[in-house]
Coordinates of C-alpha atoms and ligand atoms in Angstrom, one line a residue:
M1 CA -2.8 -17.3 -20.0
R2 CA -3.7 -18.6 -16.6
V3 CA -1.7 -18.5 -13.4
L4 CA -2.4 -20.2 -10.1
V5 CA -1.2 -18.5 -6.9
R6 CA -0.8 -20.3 -3.6
Y7 CA -0.6 -18.8 -0.2
H8 CA 0.6 -20.4 3.0
E9 CA 0.5 -18.2 6.0
I10 CA -2.8 -16.6 5.2
A11 CA -4.3 -20.0 4.8
L12 CA -3.9 -20.4 8.5
K13 CA -5.9 -17.4 9.6
G14 CA -9.1 -19.3 10.1
R15 CA -12.2 -17.2 10.0
N16 CA -10.3 -14.2 8.9
R17 CA -9.2 -16.0 5.7
P18 CA -11.6 -14.3 3.3
F19 CA -10.3 -10.9 4.5
F20 CA -6.7 -11.9 3.7
V21 CA -7.6 -13.5 0.4
D22 CA -9.5 -10.3 -0.6
K23 CA -6.5 -8.2 0.1
L24 CA -4.3 -10.6 -1.8
V25 CA -6.6 -10.5 -4.8
L26 CA -6.8 -6.7 -4.6
N27 CA -3.0 -6.4 -4.4
I28 CA -2.5 -8.7 -7.4
R29 CA -4.9 -6.6 -9.4
R30 CA -3.0 -3.4 -8.5
A31 CA 0.3 -4.9 -9.2
T32 CA -0.8 -5.9 -12.7
A33 CA -3.1 -2.9 -13.5
D34 CA -1.0 -1.8 -16.4
L35 CA -0.6 -5.2 -18.1
G36 CA -4.1 -5.6 -19.7
A37 CA -7.4 -7.1 -18.8
F38 CA -6.9 -9.3 -15.8
H39 CA -9.4 -11.5 -14.1
V40 CA -8.2 -12.3 -10.6
Q41 CA -10.3 -14.2 -8.1
G42 CA -9.9 -16.5 -5.1
F43 CA -11.0 -20.1 -5.6
S44 CA -10.6 -23.3 -3.6
G45 CA -7.7 -22.2 -1.4
R46 CA -5.8 -20.5 -4.3
V47 CA -6.0 -17.3 -6.3
S48 CA -6.6 -17.7 -10.0
I49 CA -5.3 -15.1 -12.5
E50 CA -6.6 -15.1 -16.1
C51 CA -5.1 -12.7 -18.6
P52 CA -4.5 -12.3 -22.3
D53 CA -1.9 -14.6 -23.8
D54 CA 0.2 -11.8 -25.1
V55 CA 1.0 -10.6 -21.6
D56 CA 4.8 -10.8 -21.2
W57 CA 5.4 -13.6 -18.8
A58 CA 8.7 -12.3 -17.6
V59 CA 7.0 -9.0 -16.6
L60 CA 4.1 -10.7 -14.9
E61 CA 6.5 -13.0 -13.0
E62 CA 8.4 -10.1 -11.7
R63 CA 5.3 -8.4 -10.5
L64 CA 4.1 -11.5 -8.7
R65 CA 7.4 -11.9 -7.0
R66 CA 6.7 -8.7 -5.2
V67 CA 3.2 -9.3 -4.0
F68 CA 3.4 -10.3 -0.3
G69 CA 1.2 -13.2 0.7
I70 CA 2.1 -15.2 -2.3
A71 CA 3.9 -18.5 -1.3
N72 CA 4.4 -19.7 -4.9
F73 CA 2.8 -19.5 -8.3
S74 CA 2.6 -21.4 -11.6
R75 CA 1.6 -20.8 -15.1
V76 CA -1.0 -23.5 -15.8
L77 CA -2.6 -25.1 -18.8
E78 CA -6.0 -26.5 -19.1
A79 CA -7.0 -30.1 -20.0
P80 CA -10.4 -31.9 -20.3
R81 CA -11.5 -33.7 -17.1
T82 CA -10.6 -37.2 -18.2
L83 CA -7.4 -39.2 -17.9
E84 CA -7.0 -39.5 -21.7
G85 CA -7.7 -35.8 -22.2
L86 CA -5.1 -34.9 -19.6
E87 CA -2.5 -37.3 -21.0
D88 CA -3.0 -35.9 -24.5
A89 CA -2.7 -32.3 -23.3
V90 CA 0.4 -32.9 -21.2
L91 CA 2.2 -34.8 -24.0
R92 CA 1.3 -32.1 -26.5
S93 CA 2.7 -29.3 -24.3
L94 CA 5.8 -31.3 -23.6
A95 CA 6.7 -31.4 -27.3
G96 CA 10.1 -29.7 -27.7
R97 CA 10.5 -29.2 -24.0
E98 CA 13.5 -30.7 -22.1
I99 CA 12.2 -31.9 -18.7
G100 CA 15.1 -34.0 -17.3
S101 CA 14.0 -36.4 -14.6
F102 CA 10.4 -35.8 -13.4
R103 CA 7.5 -36.8 -11.3
V104 CA 3.8 -36.2 -11.5
Q105 CA 1.9 -34.8 -8.5
A106 CA -1.8 -34.7 -8.7
R107 CA -4.3 -33.1 -6.3
R108 CA -8.0 -33.6 -6.4
S109 CA -9.8 -30.4 -5.4
D110 CA -12.9 -32.3 -6.7
K111 CA -13.1 -35.5 -4.8
Q112 CA -15.8 -36.8 -7.0
F113 CA -13.2 -37.6 -9.7
P114 CA -13.1 -41.4 -9.9
L115 CA -9.4 -41.9 -9.8
R116 CA -7.2 -41.2 -6.8
S117 CA -4.3 -38.7 -7.0
S118 CA -1.8 -41.5 -6.8
E119 CA -3.4 -43.3 -9.7
I120 CA -3.3 -40.1 -11.8
D121 CA 0.4 -39.7 -10.9
R122 CA 1.2 -43.3 -11.9
Q123 CA -0.7 -43.3 -15.2
I124 CA 0.4 -39.9 -16.4
G125 CA 3.9 -40.6 -15.3
A126 CA 4.1 -43.8 -17.3
A127 CA 2.7 -42.0 -20.4
V128 CA 5.3 -39.2 -20.1
A129 CA 8.2 -41.6 -19.5
R130 CA 7.0 -43.6 -22.6
A131 CA 6.7 -40.6 -24.8
T132 CA 9.8 -38.6 -23.8
G133 CA 12.2 -41.3 -22.4
A134 CA 12.7 -39.0 -19.4
P135 CA 13.4 -40.9 -16.1
V136 CA 11.0 -40.8 -13.2
N137 CA 12.5 -39.4 -10.0
L138 CA 10.2 -39.2 -7.0
G139 CA 12.8 -37.8 -4.6
A140 CA 14.5 -34.8 -6.3
P141 CA 13.1 -34.5 -9.9
D142 CA 14.3 -31.7 -12.3
T143 CA 10.6 -31.1 -13.2
T144 CA 7.4 -31.7 -11.2
I145 CA 4.3 -31.9 -13.3
H146 CA 1.6 -30.6 -11.0
V147 CA -2.0 -31.6 -11.8
E148 CA -5.1 -30.1 -10.3
V149 CA -8.5 -31.9 -10.7
L150 CA -11.3 -29.3 -10.7
Q151 CA -15.0 -29.7 -11.2
K152 CA -15.1 -28.7 -14.9
H153 CA -11.6 -29.4 -16.1
M154 CA -8.0 -30.1 -15.0
L155 CA -5.1 -27.8 -14.8
F156 CA -1.4 -28.7 -15.0
S157 CA 1.9 -27.0 -14.8
F158 CA 5.6 -27.7 -15.1
E159 CA 7.0 -25.1 -12.8
R160 CA 6.4 -23.6 -9.4
L161 CA 8.0 -20.2 -8.7
R162 CA 8.6 -18.8 -5.3
G163 CA 6.7 -15.7 -4.2
P164 CA 7.9 -13.4 -1.4
G165 CA 5.9 -15.0 1.4
G166 CA 4.6 -12.7 4.2
V167 CA 1.1 -11.4 4.4
P168 CA -0.8 -9.1 2.0
V169 CA 0.0 -5.4 2.4
G170 CA -3.0 -3.7 3.9
S171 CA -4.1 -6.6 6.1
A172 CA -2.2 -5.4 9.2
G173 CA -3.0 -1.7 9.4
R174 CA -1.0 1.4 8.6
V175 CA 2.3 2.5 10.0
M176 CA 4.7 5.4 9.4
A177 CA 8.3 4.5 8.8
L178 CA 11.1 7.0 9.3
L179 CA 13.2 6.8 6.1
S180 CA 16.6 8.3 6.1
G181 CA 19.0 8.0 3.1
G182 CA 20.8 5.2 4.9
I183 CA 21.0 1.4 4.5
D184 CA 18.8 0.3 7.4
S185 CA 15.6 2.3 7.2
P186 CA 14.4 1.0 3.8
V187 CA 14.9 -2.6 5.0
A188 CA 12.9 -1.8 8.1
A189 CA 10.1 -0.3 6.1
W190 CA 10.1 -3.3 3.7
R191 CA 10.0 -5.8 6.6
M192 CA 6.8 -4.1 7.9
M193 CA 5.2 -4.3 4.4
K194 CA 6.0 -8.0 4.4
R195 CA 4.1 -8.3 7.7
G196 CA 1.1 -6.8 6.1
C197 CA 1.4 -3.2 7.0
T198 CA 0.6 -0.3 4.7
V199 CA 3.8 1.8 5.2
Q200 CA 3.8 5.5 4.8
L201 CA 7.3 7.1 4.7
V202 CA 8.6 10.2 6.4
N203 CA 11.9 11.9 5.9
F204 CA 13.5 14.8 7.8
H205 CA 15.8 16.9 5.7
A206 CA 17.8 20.1 6.2
F207 CA 17.2 21.6 2.8
P208 CA 18.0 24.5 2.2
L209 CA 20.7 24.4 4.9
Q210 CA 22.0 21.4 3.1
D211 CA 21.7 20.4 -0.6
R212 CA 19.0 18.1 -2.0
T213 CA 21.0 14.9 -2.2
M214 CA 19.1 13.3 0.7
I215 CA 15.7 14.2 -0.7
D216 CA 16.7 12.8 -4.1
K217 CA 17.9 9.5 -2.5
V218 CA 14.8 9.2 -0.4
R219 CA 12.5 9.7 -3.4
E220 CA 14.4 7.0 -5.2
L221 CA 14.3 4.6 -2.2
A222 CA 10.5 5.3 -1.9
G223 CA 10.1 4.4 -5.5
I224 CA 11.8 1.0 -5.0
L225 CA 9.7 0.4 -1.9
A226 CA 6.5 1.4 -3.7
R227 CA 7.0 -1.6 -6.0
W228 CA 6.1 -3.8 -3.1
Q229 CA 3.1 -1.8 -2.1
N230 CA 1.8 -0.2 -5.3
R231 CA 0.8 3.0 -3.5
C232 CA 3.0 4.8 -1.1
R233 CA 3.0 8.2 0.5
L234 CA 6.2 10.1 1.3
F235 CA 6.2 13.0 3.7
L236 CA 9.2 15.4 3.5
V237 CA 9.7 17.4 6.6
P238 CA 12.0 20.5 6.6
F239 CA 14.0 19.8 9.8
G240 CA 16.6 22.6 9.6
P241 CA 14.6 25.1 11.8
V242 CA 14.2 22.6 14.5
Q243 CA 17.9 21.8 14.4
Q244 CA 18.8 25.4 14.6
Q245 CA 16.8 25.9 17.7
I246 CA 18.3 22.8 19.3
V247 CA 21.8 24.1 18.5
A248 CA 21.1 27.5 19.8
S249 CA 19.5 26.4 23.1
C250 CA 20.7 23.0 24.2
P251 CA 24.0 21.3 25.3
A252 CA 26.0 20.1 22.3
P253 CA 26.5 16.4 23.3
L254 CA 22.7 15.9 23.4
R255 CA 22.0 17.2 19.9
V256 CA 21.6 13.9 18.1
V257 CA 19.4 12.5 20.8
L258 CA 17.3 15.7 20.7
Y259 CA 17.1 15.6 16.9
R260 CA 15.7 12.1 17.1
R261 CA 13.2 12.9 19.8
F262 CA 11.9 15.7 17.6
M263 CA 11.7 13.3 14.7
L264 CA 9.5 10.9 16.7
R265 CA 7.3 13.7 18.0
I266 CA 6.7 15.1 14.5
A267 CA 6.3 11.6 13.0
S268 CA 3.7 10.8 15.8
T269 CA 1.7 13.9 14.9
L270 CA 1.8 13.1 11.2
A271 CA 0.9 9.5 12.0
Y272 CA -2.2 10.5 13.9
R273 CA -3.2 12.8 11.1
H274 CA -2.9 10.0 8.5
H275 CA -4.3 7.2 10.6
A276 CA -1.1 5.3 11.1
K277 CA -1.0 3.2 14.3
A278 CA 2.8 2.9 14.9
L279 CA 6.1 4.3 13.9
V280 CA 8.9 2.3 12.4
T281 CA 12.7 2.9 12.5
G282 CA 15.8 1.2 11.2
E283 CA 17.5 1.2 14.6
S284 CA 19.6 -1.8 15.5
L285 CA 20.9 -2.1 19.0
G286 CA 24.5 -0.8 19.6
Q287 CA 25.1 0.0 15.9
V288 CA 26.0 3.6 16.5
A289 CA 26.3 6.0 19.5
S290 CA 22.6 7.0 19.2
Q291 CA 21.5 3.4 19.3
T292 CA 22.7 2.3 22.8
L293 CA 19.9 0.9 24.9
D294 CA 19.9 4.1 27.0
N295 CA 19.7 6.4 24.0
L296 CA 17.0 4.3 22.3
S297 CA 14.8 4.5 25.4
T298 CA 15.4 8.2 25.8
I299 CA 14.6 8.8 22.2
G300 CA 11.6 6.4 22.1
A301 CA 10.1 8.2 25.1
A302 CA 9.3 11.2 22.9
A303 CA 7.0 9.1 20.6
T304 CA 3.3 9.1 21.5
L305 CA 2.7 5.9 19.4
P306 CA 4.5 2.5 19.7
V307 CA 7.9 2.5 17.9
L308 CA 8.5 -0.7 15.9
R309 CA 12.2 -1.6 15.3
P310 CA 12.2 -4.6 13.0
L311 CA 16.0 -4.6 12.7
I312 CA 16.8 -4.3 16.4
G313 CA 18.5 -7.7 16.7
M314 CA 20.2 -7.8 13.3
D315 CA 23.9 -7.3 12.5
K316 CA 24.9 -4.7 9.9
D317 CA 26.0 -7.6 7.6
E318 CA 22.6 -9.2 7.8
I319 CA 20.9 -5.9 7.1
T320 CA 23.3 -5.3 4.1
V321 CA 22.4 -8.6 2.6
E322 CA 18.7 -7.7 2.7
A323 CA 19.4 -4.2 1.3
R324 CA 21.2 -5.7 -1.6
R325 CA 18.4 -8.2 -2.3
L326 CA 15.9 -5.4 -2.1
E327 CA 18.0 -3.3 -4.5
T328 CA 18.1 -0.3 -2.1
F329 CA 21.8 -0.8 -1.2
D330 CA 23.3 1.0 -4.2
V331 CA 21.0 4.0 -3.7
S332 CA 21.6 4.1 0.1
T333 CA 25.3 4.2 -0.3
L334 CA 25.3 7.2 -2.6
P335 CA 26.9 10.1 -0.9
D336 CA 24.5 12.6 0.6
Q337 CA 24.1 15.3 3.2
D338 CA 22.3 13.7 6.1
C339 CA 20.6 16.2 8.4
C340 CA 21.9 14.4 11.4
Q341 CA 25.4 15.3 10.4
L342 CA 24.5 18.9 10.7
F343 CA 26.1 20.6 13.7
V344 CA 27.0 17.2 15.2
P345 CA 29.3 17.6 18.2
R346 CA 32.7 15.8 18.4
S347 CA 31.5 13.6 21.3
P348 CA 27.8 12.9 21.2
A349 CA 26.2 11.5 24.4
V350 CA 26.1 7.7 24.4
A351 CA 23.9 7.4 27.5
A352 CA 21.5 10.4 27.5
T353 CA 19.0 10.1 30.3
L354 CA 15.4 11.1 29.8
R355 CA 15.8 13.6 32.6
E356 CA 18.8 15.3 30.8
A357 CA 16.9 15.4 27.5
E358 CA 13.8 16.9 29.1
A359 CA 15.8 19.4 31.0
A360 CA 17.5 20.5 27.8
E361 CA 14.1 20.7 26.0
A362 CA 12.7 23.0 28.7
A363 CA 14.4 25.8 26.7
L364 CA 12.3 25.0 23.6
D365 CA 8.8 25.6 22.4
L366 CA 8.0 22.0 21.7
P367 CA 4.4 22.3 20.4
G368 CA 5.3 25.3 18.3
L369 CA 8.3 23.6 16.7
V370 CA 6.3 20.5 16.0
A371 CA 3.4 22.4 14.6
T372 CA 5.6 24.5 12.3
A373 CA 7.4 21.4 11.0
V374 CA 4.1 19.6 10.4
A375 CA 2.6 22.6 8.6
A376 CA 5.7 22.9 6.3
T377 CA 5.6 19.1 5.4
E378 CA 5.2 18.2 1.8
E379 CA 3.4 15.1 0.7
E380 CA 4.2 13.1 -2.4
R381 CA 2.2 10.1 -3.6
L382 CA 4.0 7.3 -5.5
R383 CA 2.3 4.7 -7.6
F384 CA 3.6 1.5 -9.1
P385 CA 2.8 0.6 -11.8
K386 CA 2.4 4.1 -13.1
L387 CA -0.9 4.1 -15.0
Ligands
ATP1 P1 19.8 4.3 8.4 O1 20.7 3.4 7.5 O2 18.4 3.8 8.3 O3 20.0 5.7 8.2 P2 21.6 4.4 10.5 O4 22.3 3.2 11.0 O5 22.3 5.5 9.8 O6 20.2 3.9 9.8 P3 20.7 6.4 12.3 O7 21.2 7.4 11.4 O8 21.1 6.4 13.8 O9 21.0 4.9 11.9 O10 19.1 6.4 12.3 C1 18.4 5.5 13.0 C2 17.0 5.5 12.4 O11 16.4 6.8 12.7 C3 16.9 5.3 10.9 O12 16.9 4.0 10.6 C4 15.6 6.0 10.6 O13 14.5 5.2 10.8 C5 15.6 7.2 11.5 N1 16.2 8.4 10.9 C6 17.4 8.9 11.1 N2 17.6 10.0 10.4 C7 16.5 10.2 9.7 C8 16.0 11.2 8.8 N3 16.8 12.2 8.4 N4 14.8 11.1 8.3 C9 14.0 10.1 8.7 N5 14.3 9.1 9.5 C10 15.5 9.2 10.0
MG2 MG1 21.3 7.2 9.0

């Protein structure tokens, strides 16, 4: 079986193009590593995949729908490099297939071919109409028969399936995303993967002060996200000791802001250690008390790396639509014990200033608490597909 993969955005990257195409090829290899002997390579502005005929197309299709950088892809068939050869092969593979209205769209990658694309379109179109009785429709056909003229042969296909777009994972550097058990943070992590980042995940949990429900959810969410990235690291940070210190020494209304500031400090330290260049959160402006502009900036000030917030301007409804499409929604909405609900005061501060936060933290051993949490962090490595 042969599949042609097309990319849009990465085609625009000029001199960097080979770098992006190499990443795309590598990611396609990884996404299909368990499906058999695949031959994947870039050629003339596309990526070509050759694999055994017994590979389950439905499975392969699903895998390719999750490789960022793919604009669209088609299963293609081969024909000899003559008009008669093409006509014959197209008609043979049309036998028993219902195509509805159709058009032919040829492209000459090899400009030496004596006929122009439009002539190929016309001649093959006429032959298909004659043989099948199907009407030609140039505007909105049910089926488009794509033809590619290459140097040694021709390729044709009857379908063009949409890929996820974006840019290949691994082409934009590494980031560390804060993954809670909620709806937003998995979407935020996914959006950064789509922009080409390799995303590492970090979760803060209060086990054993709370039960393991959040850890279980986060593992499951990480598994879903790993399907888009093939390899994914998940860091689980025991956060209970930090929370206990904050509760013991700081004013109650500031607790949530102080929890968050510690999360960003600890995540920054882990990010340095694992070569991530930025942090990612699922924050969206004004969504909850901890996400007012004042609180966001007071919280963000604790990070020593840039904090990316891909959902900052999105409504909850819009985020929910994405979470459902990503299939994280049903996991995110399972009940859990979220560490931020631990010791939460009745009226959390909605406009904590940096000065207030720093004054409250003066009572704490910041480096010690961060170092202890980092030392107690557990790392898990996820792989998809599992080999
Ligand atoms: P989410 O649905 O992502 O939990 P949320 O609307 O519940 O978002 P908050 O609980 O205020 O928002 O959290 C804001 C962001 O802070 C989250 O999107 C996540 O990136 C990070 N965060 C919060 N709690 C945790 C946690 N326990 N572990 C890791 N990251 C967290
Ligand atoms: Mg949350």
